[in-house]
Coordinates of C-alpha atoms in Angstrom, one line a residue:
M8 CA -17.1 0.0 -33.8
S9 CA -16.7 0.3 -30.1
K10 CA -14.4 -2.1 -28.2
L11 CA -14.2 -3.1 -24.6
F12 CA -11.0 -2.8 -22.5
F13 CA -9.5 -3.2 -19.1
A14 CA -8.1 0.1 -17.9
K15 CA -5.4 -0.2 -15.2
M16 CA -5.5 2.9 -13.1
T17 CA -2.7 3.6 -10.6
V18 CA -2.8 7.4 -10.1
P19 CA -5.5 8.4 -7.5
E20 CA -6.1 11.8 -9.0
Q21 CA -6.8 10.3 -12.5
Y22 CA -9.0 7.6 -11.0
S23 CA -11.1 10.1 -9.0
G24 CA -11.2 12.6 -11.9
K25 CA -12.1 10.0 -14.5
Y26 CA -9.3 10.8 -16.9
Y27 CA -6.1 9.1 -18.0
E28 CA -3.0 11.0 -19.1
C29 CA -0.2 9.2 -20.9
T30 CA 1.9 8.9 -23.9
A31 CA 0.1 7.4 -27.0
E32 CA 1.5 3.9 -26.6
W33 CA -0.2 3.4 -23.3
L34 CA -3.6 3.7 -25.1
N35 CA -3.0 0.4 -26.9
G36 CA -5.6 1.1 -29.5
L37 CA -8.2 2.8 -27.3
S38 CA -10.5 5.2 -29.1
S39 CA -13.3 7.6 -28.2
E40 CA -16.6 5.7 -27.7
D41 CA -14.7 2.6 -26.4
Y42 CA -15.7 1.1 -23.0
C43 CA -13.4 0.2 -20.1
F44 CA -13.7 -1.8 -16.9
V45 CA -11.6 0.2 -14.5
V46 CA -9.0 -1.8 -12.5
Y47 CA -7.8 0.1 -9.4
E48 CA -6.0 -1.4 -6.5
Q49 CA -6.5 -4.9 -8.0
K50 CA -10.3 -4.6 -8.1
V51 CA -12.7 -3.8 -10.9
R52 CA -14.5 -0.7 -9.6
A53 CA -16.5 0.8 -12.5
L54 CA -17.4 0.7 -16.2
W55 CA -16.4 3.9 -18.0
K56 CA -16.8 5.1 -21.6
A57 CA -14.2 7.2 -23.4
I58 CA -15.9 10.4 -24.5
E59 CA -12.9 12.6 -25.6
I60 CA -9.2 12.1 -26.4
Q61 CA -7.1 15.3 -26.2
K62 CA -3.6 15.8 -27.5
L63 CA -1.4 17.6 -25.0
N64 CA 2.0 18.3 -26.6
E65 CA 3.8 15.0 -26.1
K66 CA 1.0 13.4 -24.0
T67 CA -2.6 12.3 -24.6
K68 CA -5.5 12.8 -22.2
V69 CA -8.6 10.6 -22.3
I70 CA -11.7 11.9 -20.7
F71 CA -14.3 9.3 -19.5
S72 CA -17.9 9.3 -18.4
E73 CA -19.0 6.8 -15.8
I74 CA -21.6 4.2 -17.0
H75 CA -21.7 2.3 -13.7
K76 CA -19.8 2.3 -10.4
F77 CA -19.8 -1.0 -8.5
S78 CA -20.8 -0.7 -4.9
D79 CA -19.2 -4.1 -4.3
P80 CA -16.0 -4.1 -6.4
K81 CA -14.7 -7.5 -7.4
G82 CA -11.1 -8.7 -7.3
I83 CA -9.7 -8.9 -10.8
S84 CA -8.8 -12.6 -10.3
I85 CA -12.5 -13.4 -9.8
F86 CA -13.8 -10.9 -12.4
V87 CA -11.9 -12.4 -15.3
S88 CA -13.8 -15.6 -14.8
L89 CA -17.0 -14.2 -16.1
K90 CA -18.4 -16.4 -18.8
D91 CA -18.8 -13.6 -21.3
F92 CA -15.0 -13.1 -21.5
K93 CA -12.8 -15.1 -23.8
L94 CA -9.8 -16.3 -22.0
D95 CA -6.6 -14.8 -23.4
L96 CA -3.4 -13.3 -22.0
T97 CA -5.1 -9.9 -21.4
T98 CA -7.7 -11.3 -19.0
L99 CA -5.1 -13.5 -17.4
N100 CA -2.4 -11.0 -16.5
K101 CA -2.0 -7.7 -18.2
C102 CA -4.5 -6.0 -16.0
Q103 CA -3.2 -7.9 -13.0
K104 CA 0.6 -7.3 -13.1
R105 CA 3.1 -5.7 -15.4
T106 CA 1.5 -3.7 -18.2
N107 CA 4.6 -3.3 -20.5
N108 CA 3.8 0.4 -21.1
K109 CA 0.1 -0.3 -21.9
G110 CA -2.6 1.1 -19.7
F111 CA -5.5 -0.4 -21.7
H112 CA -6.0 -4.1 -22.7
E113 CA -8.8 -5.2 -25.0
I114 CA -11.3 -7.7 -23.7
K115 CA -12.5 -10.3 -26.3
L116 CA -16.1 -11.4 -25.7
Y117 CA -17.2 -15.0 -26.0
N118 CA -20.3 -15.8 -28.2
I119 CA -21.8 -12.3 -27.8
S120 CA -21.3 -8.9 -29.4
L121 CA -20.4 -5.8 -27.4
E122 CA -23.8 -4.2 -28.1
E123 CA -25.6 -7.3 -26.9
Y124 CA -23.4 -7.5 -23.8
L125 CA -24.0 -3.9 -22.9
K126 CA -27.7 -4.1 -23.5
K127 CA -28.0 -7.3 -21.5
N128 CA -26.4 -5.6 -18.5
E129 CA -27.2 -2.0 -18.7
K130 CA -29.8 -2.0 -15.9
N131 CA -28.3 -4.9 -14.0
W132 CA -24.5 -4.4 -13.6
E133 CA -24.6 -4.9 -9.9
S134 CA -26.5 -8.2 -10.0
Y135 CA -24.5 -9.3 -13.0
V136 CA -21.1 -9.2 -11.3
N137 CA -22.5 -10.6 -8.0
D138 CA -24.3 -13.5 -9.5
S139 CA -22.1 -16.7 -9.2
S140 CA -23.9 -18.3 -12.1
N141 CA -22.3 -15.8 -14.4
Y142 CA -18.8 -17.1 -13.6
R143 CA -16.9 -20.0 -15.0
K144 CA -16.0 -22.9 -12.8
I145 CA -13.0 -25.2 -12.9
K146 CA -14.2 -28.8 -12.8
V147 CA -11.8 -31.6 -12.0
F148 CA -12.3 -35.3 -12.8
S149 CA -10.3 -38.5 -12.6
E150 CA -9.0 -39.9 -15.8
K151 CA -12.0 -42.2 -16.7
S152 CA -14.8 -39.9 -15.7
K153 CA -17.3 -39.3 -18.4
I154 CA -19.2 -36.3 -17.2
S155 CA -20.7 -33.7 -19.4
V156 CA -20.2 -30.1 -18.3
S157 CA -21.2 -26.7 -19.6
P158 CA -18.9 -25.6 -22.5
E159 CA -18.2 -22.3 -20.7
D160 CA -16.6 -24.2 -17.7
V161 CA -13.1 -25.6 -17.6
E162 CA -12.6 -29.4 -17.5
I163 CA -9.4 -30.8 -16.1
Y164 CA -8.6 -34.5 -15.9
R165 CA -5.9 -36.1 -13.7
V166 CA -3.7 -38.7 -15.2
P167 CA -2.5 -40.6 -12.1
E168 CA 0.3 -42.7 -13.6
S169 CA 2.2 -39.6 -14.8
N170 CA 1.0 -37.3 -12.0
K171 CA -0.1 -34.8 -14.6
F172 CA -3.3 -33.0 -15.4
D173 CA -4.8 -32.8 -18.9
I174 CA -7.3 -30.2 -20.1
N175 CA -10.3 -31.2 -22.2
Q176 CA -11.8 -28.0 -23.5
K177 CA -14.7 -28.3 -25.8
S178 CA -15.5 -24.7 -26.2
D179 CA -13.3 -22.1 -27.8
F180 CA -13.4 -19.4 -25.1
F181 CA -9.8 -20.4 -24.4
D182 CA -7.3 -18.6 -26.7
Q183 CA -5.7 -21.4 -28.6
D184 CA -2.2 -20.0 -28.1
I185 CA -2.8 -20.5 -24.4
L186 CA -4.4 -23.9 -24.7
K187 CA -1.6 -25.5 -26.6
K188 CA 0.8 -24.4 -23.9
F189 CA -1.0 -26.3 -21.2
T190 CA 1.9 -28.1 -19.3
D191 CA 2.4 -29.7 -16.0
Y192 CA 5.3 -28.1 -14.0
S193 CA 4.2 -29.9 -10.7
E194 CA 7.7 -31.3 -10.1
E195 CA 9.4 -28.0 -10.4
I196 CA 6.7 -26.4 -8.3
R197 CA 7.3 -28.9 -5.5
K198 CA 11.0 -28.7 -5.8
Y199 CA 11.2 -25.0 -5.4
K200 CA 8.4 -24.8 -2.9
N201 CA 6.3 -22.3 -4.6
K202 CA 3.4 -22.4 -2.1
K203 CA 0.8 -20.6 -4.3
K204 CA 1.3 -23.0 -7.1
I205 CA 1.3 -26.0 -4.7
R206 CA -1.9 -24.7 -3.1
T207 CA -3.6 -24.6 -6.5
I208 CA -2.5 -28.1 -7.4
N209 CA -3.5 -29.5 -4.0
L210 CA -7.0 -27.9 -4.3
L211 CA -7.4 -29.4 -7.7
L212 CA -6.4 -32.8 -6.3
E213 CA -8.9 -32.4 -3.4
S214 CA -11.6 -31.5 -5.9
I215 CA -11.4 -34.5 -8.1
D216 CA -15.0 -35.8 -8.8
D217 CA -16.5 -33.2 -6.5
N218 CA -16.7 -31.5 -9.9
E219 CA -16.6 -27.9 -9.0
V220 CA -14.1 -25.3 -7.9
P221 CA -15.6 -21.8 -7.6
P222 CA -13.5 -18.8 -8.7
E223 CA -13.3 -17.6 -5.1
K224 CA -11.2 -20.7 -4.4
I225 CA -9.1 -21.1 -7.6
S226 CA -9.2 -18.4 -10.2
L227 CA -8.3 -18.8 -13.8
I228 CA -5.3 -16.6 -13.1
A229 CA -4.1 -19.1 -10.5
L230 CA -4.8 -22.0 -12.9
Y231 CA -2.7 -20.3 -15.5
D232 CA 0.1 -19.5 -13.0
A233 CA 0.2 -23.1 -11.8
F234 CA 0.4 -24.8 -15.2
F235 CA 1.6 -22.3 -17.8
C236 CA 4.2 -20.4 -15.9
K237 CA 7.4 -22.2 -15.0
P238 CA 8.6 -21.5 -11.4
H239 CA 11.6 -19.1 -11.3
L240 CA 13.7 -17.3 -8.8
N241 CA 15.1 -13.8 -9.2
K242 CA 17.9 -11.9 -7.7
N243 CA 15.8 -10.7 -4.8
S244 CA 14.6 -14.1 -3.8
N245 CA 14.7 -15.3 -0.2
N246 CA 18.4 -15.5 0.5
F247 CA 18.9 -15.9 4.2
S248 CA 22.3 -17.6 4.2
N249 CA 25.7 -16.0 4.1
N250 CA 26.6 -17.4 0.6
N251 CA 25.2 -16.4 -2.8
N252 CA 24.2 -19.8 -3.9
F253 CA 21.3 -19.0 -6.2
E254 CA 20.1 -21.3 -8.9
S255 CA 19.0 -19.3 -12.0
L256 CA 15.9 -20.5 -13.6
E257 CA 14.0 -19.5 -16.8
N258 CA 12.7 -16.0 -16.3
G259 CA 9.0 -15.8 -16.5
E260 CA 6.2 -13.8 -15.0
E261 CA 4.7 -15.0 -11.8
F262 CA 1.0 -14.3 -11.0
D263 CA -0.7 -14.0 -7.7
D264 CA -4.4 -14.7 -7.4
S265 CA -4.7 -13.0 -4.1
E266 CA -7.3 -10.2 -4.0
N267 CA -5.2 -8.4 -1.4
E268 CA -2.2 -8.1 -3.7
T269 CA -1.1 -4.5 -4.0
E270 CA 1.0 -2.4 -6.3
A271 CA 4.6 -2.2 -5.1
F272 CA 5.0 1.1 -3.2
I273 CA 8.7 0.7 -3.0
N274 CA 11.6 0.0 -5.3
A275 CA 13.1 -3.0 -3.4
F276 CA 13.1 -1.1 -0.1
D277 CA 12.9 2.3 1.6
Q278 CA 14.5 3.4 4.9
V279 CA 13.4 6.9 5.4
I280 CA 12.9 9.4 8.3
F281 CA 10.3 12.0 7.4
Y282 CA 11.0 15.2 9.4
G283 CA 9.4 18.6 9.8
V284 CA 7.6 21.0 12.1
P285 CA 4.6 19.8 14.1
G286 CA 1.5 19.4 11.9
S287 CA 3.4 19.6 8.6
G288 CA 1.9 16.2 7.5
K289 CA 4.7 13.6 8.2
S290 CA 2.3 10.8 9.2
F291 CA 0.0 11.8 6.3
S292 CA 3.0 11.5 3.8
I293 CA 3.7 7.9 5.1
E294 CA 0.1 7.0 4.8
E295 CA 0.0 8.3 1.2
K296 CA 3.2 6.4 0.4
T297 CA 1.8 3.1 1.8
K298 CA -1.8 3.5 0.8
N299 CA -1.6 0.6 -1.7
L300 CA -0.4 -1.8 1.0
N301 CA -3.0 -3.9 2.7
E302 CA -3.2 -3.2 6.5
T303 CA -1.8 -6.7 7.1
Q304 CA 1.4 -5.6 5.3
K305 CA 2.0 -2.7 7.7
I306 CA 2.8 -2.5 11.4
R307 CA 2.9 0.8 13.2
T308 CA 4.6 1.6 16.5
V309 CA 5.3 4.8 18.5
F310 CA 8.5 5.4 20.4
H311 CA 8.4 7.2 23.8
P312 CA 10.8 7.6 26.7
E313 CA 9.7 4.3 28.4
Y314 CA 9.8 2.3 25.2
S315 CA 12.5 -0.4 25.3
N316 CA 14.3 -2.9 23.2
A317 CA 12.2 -5.7 24.6
D318 CA 9.0 -3.8 23.6
F319 CA 10.4 -3.4 20.1
I320 CA 12.0 -6.8 19.5
G321 CA 10.1 -9.0 21.8
Q322 CA 10.7 -10.7 25.2
I323 CA 10.2 -13.8 27.2
M324 CA 6.8 -13.6 29.0
P325 CA 4.9 -16.0 31.2
V326 CA 1.9 -17.8 29.6
L327 CA -0.6 -20.3 31.0
R328 CA -0.4 -23.7 29.2
N329 CA -2.5 -26.6 30.5
E330 CA -2.9 -24.9 33.8
K331 CA 0.8 -24.5 34.1
I332 CA 3.0 -21.4 33.8
A333 CA 5.4 -21.5 30.8
Y334 CA 7.8 -18.9 29.5
E335 CA 7.6 -18.1 25.9
F336 CA 8.9 -15.5 23.4
T337 CA 6.3 -12.8 22.8
P338 CA 7.3 -11.0 19.6
G339 CA 7.3 -7.2 19.3
P340 CA 6.4 -5.2 16.2
F341 CA 9.9 -5.6 14.6
S342 CA 9.9 -9.4 14.9
C343 CA 6.3 -9.6 13.6
I344 CA 6.9 -7.6 10.5
L345 CA 10.2 -9.4 9.9
K346 CA 8.6 -12.8 9.9
K347 CA 5.8 -11.6 7.5
A348 CA 8.5 -10.3 5.1
Y349 CA 10.6 -13.5 5.3
T350 CA 7.7 -15.9 4.7
N351 CA 6.0 -13.8 1.9
P352 CA 8.9 -12.6 -0.3
T353 CA 6.7 -11.6 -3.2
L354 CA 4.9 -8.9 -1.1
N355 CA 6.1 -5.6 0.2
Y356 CA 6.0 -4.9 4.0
C357 CA 6.5 -1.7 6.1
L358 CA 7.4 -1.0 9.7
I359 CA 6.2 2.5 10.5
I360 CA 7.8 4.2 13.6
E361 CA 6.1 7.3 14.7
E362 CA 8.1 9.9 16.8
I363 CA 11.4 8.0 16.4
N364 CA 13.2 10.7 18.4
R365 CA 10.9 10.6 21.4
G366 CA 12.5 7.4 22.5
N367 CA 16.1 6.4 23.0
A368 CA 16.4 5.0 19.4
A369 CA 19.9 3.6 19.9
G370 CA 18.8 1.7 23.0
I371 CA 15.5 0.5 21.4
F372 CA 17.2 -0.8 18.3
G373 CA 20.1 -2.3 20.3
E374 CA 22.1 -4.8 18.2
I375 CA 19.3 -4.6 15.4
F376 CA 20.9 -1.2 14.6
Q377 CA 23.5 -3.2 12.6
L378 CA 20.9 -4.4 10.2
L379 CA 20.1 -0.9 9.0
D380 CA 23.3 -1.1 6.9
R381 CA 22.0 -2.5 3.6
E382 CA 23.6 -3.5 0.3
M383 CA 22.9 -0.5 -2.0
N384 CA 24.6 -1.8 -5.1
S385 CA 21.6 -2.6 -7.4
D386 CA 23.7 -5.0 -9.5
S387 CA 24.5 -7.1 -6.4
I388 CA 22.5 -10.3 -5.9
N389 CA 22.0 -9.2 -2.2
Y390 CA 20.7 -5.7 -3.1
G391 CA 18.4 -4.5 -0.3
W392 CA 19.6 -7.1 2.2
S393 CA 21.4 -6.2 5.4
K394 CA 25.1 -6.3 4.9
Y395 CA 25.8 -7.9 8.3
P396 CA 23.7 -10.5 10.1
V397 CA 22.7 -10.5 13.7
N398 CA 22.3 -13.8 15.6
N399 CA 19.2 -13.8 17.7
K400 CA 17.9 -17.2 18.5
F401 CA 14.5 -16.0 19.7
I402 CA 13.6 -14.2 16.5
N403 CA 15.0 -17.1 14.5
A404 CA 12.9 -19.6 16.4
Y405 CA 9.8 -17.4 16.1
I406 CA 10.2 -17.3 12.3
R407 CA 10.7 -21.1 12.0
E408 CA 8.0 -22.1 14.5
D409 CA 5.1 -22.3 12.0
S410 CA 5.9 -25.5 10.1
E411 CA 3.3 -24.7 7.3
L412 CA 5.4 -21.6 6.2
D413 CA 7.8 -22.1 3.4
L414 CA 11.3 -21.1 4.2
P415 CA 14.5 -21.8 2.2
D416 CA 16.3 -25.0 3.1
D417 CA 19.4 -23.1 4.2
F418 CA 17.5 -21.1 6.8
S419 CA 18.3 -23.1 9.9
E420 CA 18.4 -22.4 13.6
E421 CA 22.0 -21.2 13.1
S422 CA 21.1 -18.6 10.4
G423 CA 21.6 -14.9 11.2
I424 CA 18.8 -12.4 10.9
R425 CA 18.9 -9.9 8.1
L426 CA 16.5 -7.3 6.8
P427 CA 15.2 -8.5 3.4
P428 CA 14.6 -6.2 0.4
N429 CA 10.8 -6.4 0.7
L430 CA 10.8 -4.8 4.1
S431 CA 10.8 -1.0 4.4
I432 CA 11.1 1.1 7.6
L433 CA 9.6 4.5 7.6
A434 CA 9.7 6.9 10.5
T435 CA 8.6 10.4 11.5
M436 CA 10.5 12.9 13.6
N437 CA 9.5 16.4 14.8
T438 CA 12.2 18.9 14.4
S439 CA 10.9 20.7 17.5
D440 CA 13.3 20.7 20.4
Q441 CA 10.5 19.1 22.6
N442 CA 12.0 15.7 21.6
V443 CA 13.4 13.8 24.5
F444 CA 16.3 12.2 22.7
T445 CA 18.5 13.3 19.8
L446 CA 19.6 10.9 17.0
D447 CA 23.3 10.7 16.7
N448 CA 25.0 10.9 13.3
A449 CA 25.9 7.2 13.1
F450 CA 22.2 6.4 13.5
Q451 CA 21.0 9.1 11.1
R452 CA 23.6 8.1 8.4
R453 CA 21.8 4.8 7.9
W454 CA 18.6 6.5 6.9
D455 CA 17.4 8.7 4.0
M456 CA 16.0 12.0 5.3
K457 CA 12.9 13.5 3.8
L458 CA 11.9 17.0 4.8
I459 CA 8.1 17.5 4.7
E460 CA 7.8 21.2 3.7
N461 CA 5.3 23.3 5.6
V462 CA 3.4 24.4 2.6
F463 CA -0.1 23.9 1.3
G464 CA -0.7 22.0 -1.9
D465 CA -3.5 22.5 -4.5
T466 CA -5.8 19.6 -3.6
E467 CA -9.4 20.2 -2.6
E468 CA -8.7 19.1 1.0
E469 CA -5.7 21.4 1.3
T470 CA -7.6 24.3 -0.2
N471 CA -10.4 23.8 2.3
Q472 CA -7.9 23.8 5.2
R473 CA -6.1 26.8 3.9
N474 CA -9.3 28.9 3.6
A475 CA -10.9 27.7 6.9
F476 CA -12.1 30.6 9.1
V477 CA -10.8 30.9 12.6
D478 CA -12.8 34.0 13.7
S479 CA -16.5 34.7 14.1
A480 CA -16.3 37.5 11.6
K481 CA -14.9 35.2 8.9
Q482 CA -12.1 37.5 8.1
I483 CA -9.1 35.6 9.3
T484 CA -8.4 32.3 7.6
W485 CA -6.1 29.6 8.9
E486 CA -3.5 30.3 6.2
K487 CA -3.5 34.0 7.1
F488 CA -2.9 33.3 10.8
Q489 CA -0.4 30.5 10.2
T490 CA 1.6 32.7 7.9
A491 CA 1.6 35.6 10.3
I492 CA 2.5 33.5 13.4
N493 CA 5.3 31.7 11.6
I494 CA 6.8 35.0 10.4
K495 CA 6.6 36.2 14.1
I496 CA 8.4 33.0 15.2
G497 CA 11.1 33.5 12.6
K498 CA 11.6 37.1 13.6
M499 CA 11.8 36.3 17.3
S500 CA 14.2 33.5 16.5
E501 CA 16.4 35.9 14.6
D502 CA 16.3 38.7 17.2
A503 CA 17.0 36.3 20.1
G504 CA 19.7 34.3 18.2
L505 CA 17.8 31.1 19.0
S506 CA 17.9 29.0 15.8
S507 CA 15.8 26.3 17.5
M508 CA 12.8 28.6 17.6
E509 CA 12.4 28.0 13.8
D510 CA 11.3 24.4 14.8
K511 CA 8.4 25.9 16.6
R512 CA 6.6 27.0 13.5
L513 CA 3.0 25.8 13.2
G514 CA 2.4 23.2 10.6
C515 CA -0.4 23.4 8.0
W516 CA -2.3 20.6 9.7
F517 CA -1.5 21.5 13.4
V518 CA -5.3 21.8 13.8
K519 CA -7.8 20.5 11.2
A520 CA -10.8 22.3 9.9
V521 CA -14.3 20.8 9.9
K522 CA -17.2 21.6 7.5
L523 CA -20.1 23.6 8.9
G524 CA -22.7 24.5 6.4
N525 CA -20.9 25.9 3.3
D526 CA -17.8 26.9 5.2
Y527 CA -14.8 25.2 6.7
I528 CA -14.2 26.3 10.3
I529 CA -11.6 25.9 13.0
S530 CA -13.6 26.4 16.2
K531 CA -12.6 29.0 18.7
D532 CA -12.5 26.4 21.5
L533 CA -10.2 24.1 19.5
F534 CA -7.9 27.1 18.5
A535 CA -7.7 28.3 22.1
E536 CA -7.1 25.0 23.8
K537 CA -4.6 23.7 21.2
V538 CA -3.0 26.5 19.3
L539 CA -2.8 29.2 22.0
K540 CA -1.7 26.6 24.6
Y541 CA 1.2 25.6 22.3
L542 CA 2.2 29.2 21.6
W543 CA 2.1 30.1 25.3
D544 CA 3.7 27.1 26.8
D545 CA 6.3 26.4 24.1
A546 CA 6.9 28.6 21.1
F547 CA 6.9 31.9 23.0
K548 CA 7.4 30.8 26.6
F549 CA 10.5 33.1 26.9
C550 CA 9.0 36.2 25.2
R551 CA 5.3 36.1 25.8
E552 CA 5.1 39.8 26.5
K553 CA 6.3 40.6 23.0
V554 CA 3.5 38.5 21.4
F555 CA 0.5 38.8 23.7
N556 CA -1.4 41.8 25.1
N557 CA -0.9 42.1 28.8
Y558 CA -1.5 38.5 29.8
T559 CA 0.0 36.9 32.8
N560 CA -1.5 33.5 32.5
L561 CA -2.9 31.1 29.9
E562 CA -6.3 30.9 31.6
S563 CA -7.2 34.5 30.9
L564 CA -5.7 34.4 27.4
T565 CA -7.9 31.5 26.3
R566 CA -11.0 32.9 28.1
D567 CA -10.7 36.3 26.2
F568 CA -10.0 34.6 22.9
K569 CA -13.1 32.4 23.3
G570 CA -15.1 35.5 24.2
D571 CA -15.2 38.6 21.9
K572 CA -11.6 39.6 21.8
E573 CA -10.4 36.8 19.5
F574 CA -7.2 38.0 17.7
S575 CA -6.9 41.2 19.6
V576 CA -5.2 39.1 22.3
F577 CA -2.1 39.3 20.0
K578 CA 0.2 42.3 19.6
D579 CA 0.4 43.5 16.0
L580 CA 0.1 39.9 14.7
F581 CA -0.7 40.8 11.1
S582 CA 1.2 44.0 10.6
E583 CA 4.2 42.3 8.9
T584 CA 2.0 40.3 6.5
E585 CA 0.0 43.4 5.6
N586 CA 3.1 45.5 4.8

């Protein structure tokens, strides 16, 4: 008999390819002919059916067919409120957070068989998930209210004298193991200033006798978090003071009902400079690394020769207040992302610095440079935090200015600023000697360095780029040209004894192909204006006569290439690759 599961997908290739590759324990009882709601990036995106399970040495591969793909994916916190689901720990958290080595979690249906459920929705999946009447509501009443509600909805009563809530659940859609654990932790919640739990309780209090809280406002996951999960702090909690005074609470799992919550892309933090030749894919690598972060969790800036410490950190600027000029601190990208990380310690944030070596990095960072030294001992309670604080009253005041934000009691106007473990800094750097400034060893020592190799991978996009034609006869591909010109650059570098010429090699993505008809093409105009200009003005500017055929200026070179000469403008370009 077929069963229904949540399938938590985290690997983009597996999600797009409709398969799941894992060790057997991750299947958690899944068999062929079973159905799965696919959870990807915290949203339910499709209904799949397992059609084949293959054994691959020590791994198992499940092949799926797609029953339906939702054009309007629903956040998992809303989706689990569907009335057809029985409420148990699976629907509450396993597809939402940690999976404990299980990729599939069975969904128990409420008062309906799987066959009936599938038949009921087979032609109307889109309307089914978008129809608000199909979702449970949380209904809140004062103690003496006598209001009859649908058995599929959740009834909560407030008991004023004890400042507690009680649940009166007539139906059995609640798993009894959950129901009997219903407990009020409101005192602990308020004591430890857990703002998500407090928000849930406050919304319930505001909703008394209004009778209805839709899942978009308070999900069942948020309800479970507020009343079943005791607040706790872990070793990476918001420690802004210079002491290690943490109070250890019972360790439990915290749930976030935010639809924008993302998978952690970092292990505590990353501080990495991605370097390589122009066009090798440094920015793309950062984009891939941070793709699971919401855009509100990233801030990108670009260093350049005129970029200053004031631009990066912030500065006092004149503003018009009540028709009078006032002077206020205007935060830069560093202060903005730091405030977000401080005030949302359960989420990851990332500051992205493009072209870090095109500005005077030491001057731009200024005293903030000291914060790059982080505690690297994973056993330390301060793991990921800056070792040494920096006192900056403007950033401190900017972080504290919003009274609605929850900050630790010991973060006062005297507190020093540190980088927290949920804030990463990722940067790109061209190895080309066109950079305006060099990074000294003291600066580079505080970063991990990641070389982005100038090679093509095997994805469809990379294959299309590699095989793109750059001549009208469709004989020269981008890979053939790029390989030949990089060999030429290497040979010239060796002959001239100029090691810096190696940095002039063309990256795989220096220009990007576009699809025309059935082929991918790099246009002659784009090639001439971008690639030839770079080679003429930069890579071969001291040895042009050894590379190009009798040209004295760039204008005639590009004109002939755009005409009928094309690659004959080069001297013996492909001879070494053909030998």
